[in-house]
Coordinates of N, CA and C in Angstrom, one line a residue:
X1 N 165.5 -117.4 135.9 CA 165.4 -118.3 137.0 C 164.3 -119.4 136.7
X2 N 164.7 -120.6 136.8 CA 163.7 -121.7 136.6 C 163.0 -122.0 137.8
X3 N 161.7 -122.1 137.8 CA 160.9 -122.4 139.0 C 160.8 -123.9 139.1
X4 N 160.6 -124.3 140.4 CA 160.4 -125.7 140.7 C 159.1 -126.2 140.2
X5 N 159.0 -127.5 139.8 CA 157.7 -128.0 139.4 C 156.7 -127.9 140.5
X6 N 155.4 -127.7 140.1 CA 154.4 -127.5 141.1 C 153.9 -128.8 141.7
X7 N 154.1 -129.9 141.0 CA 153.6 -131.2 141.4 C 154.7 -132.3 141.3
X8 N 155.6 -132.3 142.3 CA 156.7 -133.2 142.2 C 156.4 -134.5 142.9
X9 N 156.7 -135.6 142.3 CA 156.6 -136.9 142.8 C 157.7 -137.7 142.3
X10 N 158.8 -137.7 143.0 CA 160.0 -138.4 142.5 C 159.9 -139.9 142.8
X11 N 160.2 -140.7 141.8 CA 160.2 -142.1 141.8 C 161.6 -142.7 141.5
X12 N 162.1 -143.5 142.4 CA 163.4 -144.1 142.3 C 163.2 -145.2 141.2
X13 N 164.3 -145.3 140.3 CA 164.2 -146.2 139.2 C 164.5 -147.6 139.6
X14 N 165.2 -147.8 140.7 CA 165.4 -149.2 141.3 C 164.3 -149.5 142.3
X15 N 163.8 -150.7 142.2 CA 162.7 -151.1 143.1 C 161.4 -150.4 142.9
X16 N 160.9 -150.4 141.7 CA 159.7 -149.7 141.3 C 158.5 -150.3 142.2
X17 N 157.6 -149.5 142.6 CA 156.5 -150.0 143.4 C 155.6 -151.0 142.6
X18 N 155.2 -152.1 143.2 CA 154.4 -153.1 142.5 C 153.0 -152.6 142.3
X19 N 152.4 -151.8 143.2 CA 151.1 -151.3 143.1 C 151.2 -149.9 142.3
X20 N 150.1 -149.6 141.7 CA 150.0 -148.3 141.0 C 150.3 -147.1 142.0
X21 N 151.0 -146.1 141.5 CA 151.3 -144.9 142.2 C 150.1 -144.0 142.1
X22 N 149.6 -143.5 143.2 CA 148.4 -142.7 143.2 C 148.9 -141.2 143.5
X23 N 148.6 -140.3 142.7 CA 148.9 -138.9 142.9 C 147.6 -138.1 143.1
X24 N 147.5 -137.5 144.2 CA 146.4 -136.6 144.6 C 147.1 -135.2 144.8
X25 N 146.8 -134.2 144.0 CA 147.3 -132.9 144.2 C 146.6 -132.2 145.4
X26 N 147.4 -131.6 146.3 CA 146.8 -130.9 147.4 C 146.4 -129.5 146.9
X27 N 145.8 -128.7 147.8 CA 145.3 -127.4 147.4 C 146.3 -126.5 146.9
X28 N 147.5 -126.5 147.6 CA 148.6 -125.6 147.2 C 149.1 -126.0 145.8
X29 N 149.3 -127.3 145.5 CA 149.7 -127.7 144.2 C 148.7 -127.4 143.1
X30 N 147.4 -127.6 143.4 CA 146.4 -127.3 142.5 C 146.4 -125.8 142.1
X31 N 146.5 -124.9 143.2 CA 146.5 -123.5 142.9 C 147.7 -123.1 142.1
X32 N 148.9 -123.7 142.3 CA 150.1 -123.4 141.6 C 149.9 -123.9 140.1
X33 N 149.4 -125.0 139.9 CA 149.1 -125.5 138.6 C 148.1 -124.7 137.8
X34 N 147.1 -124.2 138.5 CA 146.1 -123.3 137.9 C 146.8 -122.0 137.4
X35 N 147.7 -121.5 138.2 CA 148.4 -120.3 137.7 C 149.3 -120.6 136.5
X36 N 150.0 -121.7 136.6 CA 150.8 -122.2 135.5 C 150.1 -122.3 134.1
X37 N 148.9 -122.9 134.2 CA 148.1 -123.1 133.0 C 147.1 -122.0 132.7
X38 N 147.1 -121.0 133.5 CA 146.1 -119.9 133.2 C 144.7 -120.2 133.4
X39 N 144.4 -121.0 134.4 CA 143.1 -121.4 134.8 C 142.6 -120.7 136.0
X40 N 141.3 -120.4 136.1 CA 140.7 -119.8 137.3 C 140.9 -120.8 138.5
X41 N 140.9 -122.1 138.3 CA 141.1 -123.0 139.4 C 141.1 -124.5 138.9
X42 N 141.7 -125.3 139.8 CA 141.7 -126.7 139.7 C 141.1 -127.2 141.0
X43 N 139.9 -127.9 140.9 CA 139.2 -128.3 142.1 C 139.7 -129.7 142.6
X44 N 140.2 -130.5 141.6 CA 140.7 -131.8 142.0 C 141.6 -132.3 140.9
X45 N 142.6 -133.1 141.2 CA 143.5 -133.7 140.3 C 144.0 -135.0 140.9
X46 N 143.7 -136.1 140.2 CA 144.0 -137.5 140.6 C 144.6 -138.2 139.5
X47 N 145.6 -139.0 139.7 CA 146.2 -139.9 138.7 C 146.6 -141.2 139.4
X48 N 146.4 -142.3 138.7 CA 146.8 -143.6 139.2 C 147.7 -144.2 138.0
X49 N 148.9 -144.5 138.4 CA 149.9 -144.9 137.3 C 150.6 -146.2 137.7
X50 N 150.6 -147.2 136.9 CA 151.3 -148.4 137.0 C 152.7 -148.2 136.4
X51 N 153.7 -148.7 137.0 CA 155.1 -148.6 136.5 C 155.7 -149.9 136.3
X52 N 156.4 -150.1 135.1 CA 157.0 -151.3 134.7 C 158.3 -151.1 134.1
X53 N 159.4 -151.7 134.6 CA 160.7 -151.6 134.0 C 160.7 -152.4 132.7
X54 N 161.1 -151.8 131.6 CA 161.3 -152.4 130.3 C 162.6 -152.1 129.8
X55 N 163.6 -153.0 130.0 CA 165.0 -152.8 129.7 C 165.5 -151.6 130.4
X56 N 166.0 -150.6 129.7 CA 166.6 -149.4 130.4 C 165.5 -148.3 130.6
X57 N 164.3 -148.6 130.1 CA 163.2 -147.6 130.1 C 162.2 -148.1 131.2
X58 N 161.4 -147.1 131.6 CA 160.3 -147.4 132.5 C 159.0 -147.0 131.9
X59 N 158.0 -147.9 131.8 CA 156.7 -147.6 131.1 C 155.8 -147.2 132.3
X60 N 155.1 -146.2 132.1 CA 154.1 -145.7 133.0 C 152.7 -145.6 132.3
X61 N 151.7 -146.3 132.8 CA 150.4 -146.3 132.2 C 149.4 -146.1 133.3
X62 N 148.3 -145.4 132.9 CA 147.3 -145.2 133.9 C 146.3 -144.2 133.4
X63 N 145.7 -143.4 134.3 CA 144.7 -142.5 134.0 C 144.8 -141.2 134.9
X64 N 144.4 -140.1 134.3 CA 144.4 -138.8 135.0 C 143.0 -138.3 134.9
X65 N 142.5 -137.8 136.1 CA 141.2 -137.2 136.1 C 141.3 -135.9 136.8
X66 N 140.7 -134.8 136.3 CA 140.8 -133.5 137.0 C 139.5 -132.8 136.8
X67 N 139.1 -132.0 137.8 CA 138.0 -131.1 137.7 C 138.6 -129.7 137.7
X68 N 138.4 -129.0 136.6 CA 139.0 -127.7 136.5 C 137.9 -126.6 136.3
X69 N 138.3 -125.4 136.5 CA 137.5 -124.3 136.1 C 138.3 -123.5 135.1
X70 N 137.7 -123.2 133.9 CA 138.4 -122.4 132.9 C 137.5 -121.3 132.4
X71 N 138.1 -120.4 131.7 CA 137.4 -119.3 131.1 C 136.9 -119.6 129.7
X72 N 135.6 -119.3 129.4 CA 135.1 -119.5 128.1 C 135.8 -118.6 127.1
X73 N 136.2 -119.2 126.0 CA 136.9 -118.5 124.9 C 136.1 -117.4 124.3
X74 N 134.8 -117.5 124.4 CA 133.9 -116.5 123.8 C 133.4 -115.4 124.8
X75 N 132.8 -115.9 125.9 CA 132.3 -114.9 126.9 C 133.2 -114.5 128.0
X76 N 134.3 -115.3 128.2 CA 135.2 -115.0 129.3 C 134.7 -115.4 130.7
X77 N 133.5 -116.0 130.7 CA 133.0 -116.4 132.0 C 133.6 -117.8 132.4
X78 N 133.8 -118.0 133.7 CA 134.4 -119.2 134.2 C 133.3 -120.3 134.2
X79 N 133.7 -121.5 133.9 CA 132.8 -122.7 133.9 C 133.6 -123.9 134.2
X80 N 132.9 -124.9 134.8 CA 133.6 -126.1 135.2 C 133.8 -127.0 134.0
X81 N 134.9 -127.8 134.0 CA 135.1 -128.8 133.0 C 135.8 -130.0 133.6
X82 N 135.7 -131.1 133.0 CA 136.3 -132.3 133.5 C 137.3 -132.8 132.5
X83 N 138.5 -133.2 133.0 CA 139.5 -133.8 132.1 C 139.7 -135.2 132.5
X84 N 139.6 -136.1 131.5 CA 139.9 -137.5 131.7 C 140.8 -137.9 130.6
X85 N 142.0 -138.3 131.0 CA 143.1 -138.5 130.1 C 143.8 -139.8 130.4
X86 N 144.1 -140.6 129.3 CA 144.9 -141.8 129.5 C 146.3 -141.5 129.5
X87 N 147.1 -142.1 130.5 CA 148.5 -141.8 130.6 C 149.2 -143.0 130.0
X88 N 150.2 -142.7 129.1 CA 151.0 -143.8 128.5 C 152.4 -143.1 128.2
X89 N 153.3 -143.3 129.2 CA 154.5 -142.6 129.1 C 155.7 -143.6 129.2
X90 N 156.8 -143.1 128.7 CA 158.0 -144.0 128.7 C 159.1 -143.1 129.2
X91 N 159.7 -143.4 130.4 CA 160.8 -142.6 131.0 C 162.1 -143.3 130.5
X92 N 163.0 -142.5 129.9 CA 164.2 -143.0 129.4 C 165.4 -142.2 129.9
X93 N 166.4 -142.9 130.4 CA 167.6 -142.2 131.0 C 168.2 -141.4 129.9
X94 N 168.6 -140.1 130.2 CA 169.2 -139.2 129.2 C 170.4 -139.9 128.7
X95 N 170.6 -139.8 127.3 CA 171.8 -140.3 126.7 C 171.8 -141.7 126.3
X96 N 170.7 -142.4 126.6 CA 170.6 -143.8 126.2 C 170.0 -144.0 124.9
X97 N 170.5 -144.9 124.1 CA 169.9 -145.2 122.8 C 169.2 -146.5 122.8
X98 N 168.2 -146.6 122.0 CA 167.5 -147.8 121.7 C 168.5 -148.8 121.1
X99 N 168.7 -150.0 121.7 CA 169.7 -150.9 121.2 C 169.5 -151.3 119.7
X100 N 168.4 -151.1 119.2 CA 168.1 -151.5 117.8 C 168.6 -150.4 116.9
X101 N 169.0 -149.2 117.4 CA 169.4 -148.1 116.6 C 171.0 -148.0 116.6
X102 N 171.5 -147.8 115.5 CA 173.0 -147.6 115.3 C 173.2 -146.1 115.4
X103 N 174.2 -145.7 116.1 CA 174.5 -144.2 116.3 C 174.7 -143.6 114.9
X104 N 175.3 -144.3 114.0 CA 175.7 -143.7 112.7 C 174.6 -143.8 111.7
X105 N 173.5 -144.6 112.0 CA 172.4 -144.7 111.0 C 171.5 -143.5 111.1
X106 N 170.9 -143.3 109.9 CA 169.8 -142.2 109.9 C 168.6 -142.7 110.7
X107 N 168.1 -141.9 111.6 CA 167.0 -142.4 112.4 C 165.7 -141.9 111.8
X108 N 164.8 -142.8 111.5 CA 163.5 -142.4 111.0 C 162.5 -142.9 112.1
X109 N 161.6 -142.1 112.5 CA 160.6 -142.5 113.6 C 159.3 -142.2 113.0
X110 N 158.4 -143.3 113.1 CA 157.0 -143.1 112.7 C 156.2 -143.4 113.9
X111 N 155.3 -142.5 114.3 CA 154.5 -142.6 115.5 C 153.0 -142.9 115.0
X112 N 152.4 -143.7 115.8 CA 150.9 -143.8 115.6 C 150.2 -143.7 116.9
X113 N 148.9 -143.8 117.0 CA 148.1 -143.5 118.2 C 148.5 -144.4 119.4
X114 N 149.1 -145.6 119.1 CA 149.5 -146.5 120.2 C 150.8 -146.1 120.8
X115 N 151.6 -145.2 120.2 CA 152.9 -144.9 120.7 C 152.7 -144.0 122.0
X116 N 153.7 -144.1 122.9 CA 153.6 -143.3 124.1 C 154.6 -142.2 124.1
X117 N 154.3 -141.2 125.0 CA 155.2 -140.1 125.1 C 156.5 -140.5 125.8
X118 N 157.7 -140.0 125.3 CA 158.9 -140.4 125.9 C 159.5 -139.2 126.6
X119 N 159.9 -139.4 127.9 CA 160.4 -138.4 128.7 C 161.8 -138.8 129.2
X120 N 162.8 -137.9 129.0 CA 164.2 -138.1 129.5 C 164.2 -137.8 131.0
X121 N 165.1 -138.5 131.7 CA 165.4 -138.2 133.1 C 166.9 -138.5 133.3
X122 N 167.5 -137.9 134.3 CA 168.9 -138.2 134.7 C 169.0 -138.6 136.1
X123 N 169.9 -139.4 136.5 CA 170.1 -139.8 137.8 C 169.4 -141.1 138.1
X124 N 169.0 -141.3 139.4 CA 168.4 -142.5 139.8 C 166.9 -142.4 140.1
X125 N 166.3 -141.3 139.6 CA 164.9 -141.1 139.9 C 164.3 -140.2 138.8
X126 N 163.0 -140.3 138.6 CA 162.3 -139.4 137.6 C 161.1 -138.8 138.3
X127 N 160.6 -137.7 137.7 CA 159.5 -137.0 138.4 C 158.2 -137.3 137.7
X128 N 157.5 -138.3 138.3 CA 156.2 -138.7 137.8 C 155.1 -137.6 137.9
X129 N 155.2 -136.8 139.0 CA 154.3 -135.7 139.2 C 154.3 -134.6 138.1
X130 N 155.5 -134.3 137.7 CA 155.7 -133.3 136.6 C 155.1 -133.9 135.3
X131 N 155.3 -135.2 135.0 CA 154.8 -135.8 133.8 C 153.2 -135.7 133.9
X132 N 152.6 -135.9 135.0 CA 151.2 -135.8 135.2 C 150.7 -134.4 134.9
X133 N 151.5 -133.4 135.5 CA 151.1 -132.0 135.3 C 151.2 -131.6 133.8
X134 N 152.2 -132.1 133.1 CA 152.3 -131.8 131.7 C 151.2 -132.4 130.9
X135 N 150.8 -133.6 131.3 CA 149.7 -134.3 130.6 C 148.4 -133.5 130.8
X136 N 148.2 -133.0 132.0 CA 147.0 -132.1 132.3 C 147.1 -130.9 131.4
X137 N 148.2 -130.2 131.4 CA 148.4 -129.0 130.6 C 148.0 -129.2 129.1
X138 N 148.5 -130.4 128.5 CA 148.2 -130.7 127.1 C 146.7 -131.1 126.9
X139 N 146.0 -131.5 127.9 CA 144.6 -131.9 127.8 C 143.6 -130.8 127.9
X140 N 144.1 -129.6 128.4 CA 143.2 -128.5 128.5 C 142.9 -127.9 127.1
X141 N 141.6 -127.7 126.8 CA 141.2 -127.1 125.6 C 141.3 -125.6 125.7
X142 N 142.2 -125.0 125.0 CA 142.4 -123.5 125.1 C 141.3 -122.7 124.5
X143 N 140.4 -123.4 123.7 CA 139.3 -122.7 123.0 C 138.0 -123.2 123.5
X144 N 138.0 -123.7 124.7 CA 136.7 -124.3 125.3 C 135.7 -123.2 125.4
X145 N 134.4 -123.6 125.1 CA 133.3 -122.7 125.2 C 132.4 -123.1 126.3
X146 N 132.0 -122.2 127.1 CA 131.1 -122.4 128.2 C 129.7 -122.4 127.8
X147 N 128.8 -122.6 128.8 CA 127.4 -122.7 128.5 C 126.8 -121.4 127.9
X148 N 127.4 -120.3 128.1 CA 126.8 -119.0 127.6 C 127.5 -118.5 126.4
X149 N 128.3 -119.3 125.7 CA 129.0 -118.9 124.5 C 128.1 -118.4 123.4
X150 N 127.0 -119.2 123.1 CA 126.1 -118.8 122.1 C 125.4 -117.4 122.4
X151 N 125.0 -117.2 123.6 CA 124.4 -116.0 124.0 C 125.4 -114.8 123.8
X152 N 126.6 -115.0 124.2 CA 127.7 -114.0 124.1 C 127.9 -113.7 122.6
X153 N 127.9 -114.7 121.7 CA 128.1 -114.5 120.3 C 127.0 -113.6 119.7
X154 N 125.8 -114.0 120.1 CA 124.6 -113.3 119.7 C 124.6 -111.8 120.1
X155 N 124.9 -111.6 121.4 CA 125.0 -110.2 121.9 C 126.0 -109.4 121.2
X156 N 127.1 -110.0 120.9 CA 128.2 -109.3 120.2 C 128.0 -109.3 118.6
X157 N 127.0 -109.9 118.2 CA 126.6 -110.1 116.8 C 127.8 -110.7 116.0
X158 N 128.3 -111.8 116.6 CA 129.4 -112.6 116.0 C 128.7 -113.8 115.4
X159 N 128.9 -114.1 114.1 CA 128.4 -115.2 113.4 C 129.0 -116.5 113.8
X160 N 128.3 -117.6 113.9 CA 128.8 -118.9 114.2 C 129.7 -119.3 113.0
X161 N 130.6 -120.3 113.3 CA 131.5 -120.8 112.2 C 130.6 -121.3 111.0
X162 N 131.0 -120.9 109.8 CA 130.3 -121.3 108.6 C 129.2 -120.2 108.2
X163 N 128.8 -119.4 109.1 CA 127.9 -118.3 108.7 C 128.7 -117.1 108.3
X164 N 128.2 -116.5 107.2 CA 128.9 -115.3 106.7 C 127.9 -114.2 106.3
X165 N 128.4 -113.0 106.2 CA 127.6 -111.9 105.9 C 128.4 -111.0 104.9
X166 N 127.7 -110.2 104.2 CA 128.4 -109.2 103.3 C 128.4 -109.6 101.9
X167 N 129.0 -108.8 101.0 CA 129.0 -109.0 99.6 C 129.5 -110.4 99.1
X168 N 130.6 -110.8 99.7 CA 131.2 -112.1 99.4 C 130.2 -113.2 99.7
X169 N 129.6 -113.2 100.9 CA 128.6 -114.2 101.2 C 127.5 -114.2 100.3
X170 N 127.0 -113.0 99.9 CA 125.9 -112.9 98.9 C 126.3 -113.5 97.6
X171 N 127.5 -113.3 97.1 CA 128.0 -113.9 95.9 C 128.1 -115.4 95.9
X172 N 128.6 -115.9 97.0 CA 128.7 -117.3 97.2 C 127.3 -118.0 97.2
X173 N 126.4 -117.3 97.9 CA 125.0 -117.8 97.9 C 124.4 -117.9 96.5
X174 N 124.7 -116.8 95.7 CA 124.2 -116.8 94.4 C 124.8 -117.9 93.5
X175 N 126.1 -118.1 93.7 CA 126.7 -119.2 92.9 C 126.2 -120.6 93.4
X176 N 125.9 -120.7 94.6 CA 125.4 -122.0 95.1 C 124.0 -122.2 94.5
X177 N 123.2 -121.2 94.4 CA 121.9 -121.3 93.8 C 121.9 -121.6 92.4
X178 N 122.9 -121.1 91.6 CA 123.1 -121.4 90.2 C 123.5 -122.8 90.0
X179 N 124.4 -123.3 90.9 CA 124.9 -124.7 90.8 C 123.7 -125.7 91.0
X180 N 122.8 -125.3 91.9 CA 121.6 -126.2 92.2 C 120.7 -126.3 91.0
X181 N 120.6 -125.2 90.1 CA 119.7 -125.2 89.0 C 120.2 -125.9 87.8

């Protein structure tokens, strides 16, 4: 069974709004998104998105900001984090081809940092809210460390990245000393 999106904001493709679309997730939507993304909580989620028709596609540009609570990857303690993400999306009707592409030609796509994410939709509307939710999900750092991460490492006697212990580390240190001389 496929569950319904937690943050639905359907936008009709005809007669796009002239002003940016503002999305504010309510408490129930934030709680559902927190469950979806495995977060202790989402305190706020705001997006402002300008829409522009470009041929058969719709370009959506704007910004997403969210105040979330997540668990430290080291200590497991919850801590607050802020997400600030630029939105640059392109909604394309399912089954449409770029007119510059020939169906029989081999398609080679090169993407760079300026390219936007492309999202298929069908019918006469697309879900901008789900696109914002997916952007949030991708922006969350799954290995984020809270303010007590170093203390938790020390207590568990876990070495920081780059620090090593044992015979191999001693051998590497000896080789490094020889190389210096």
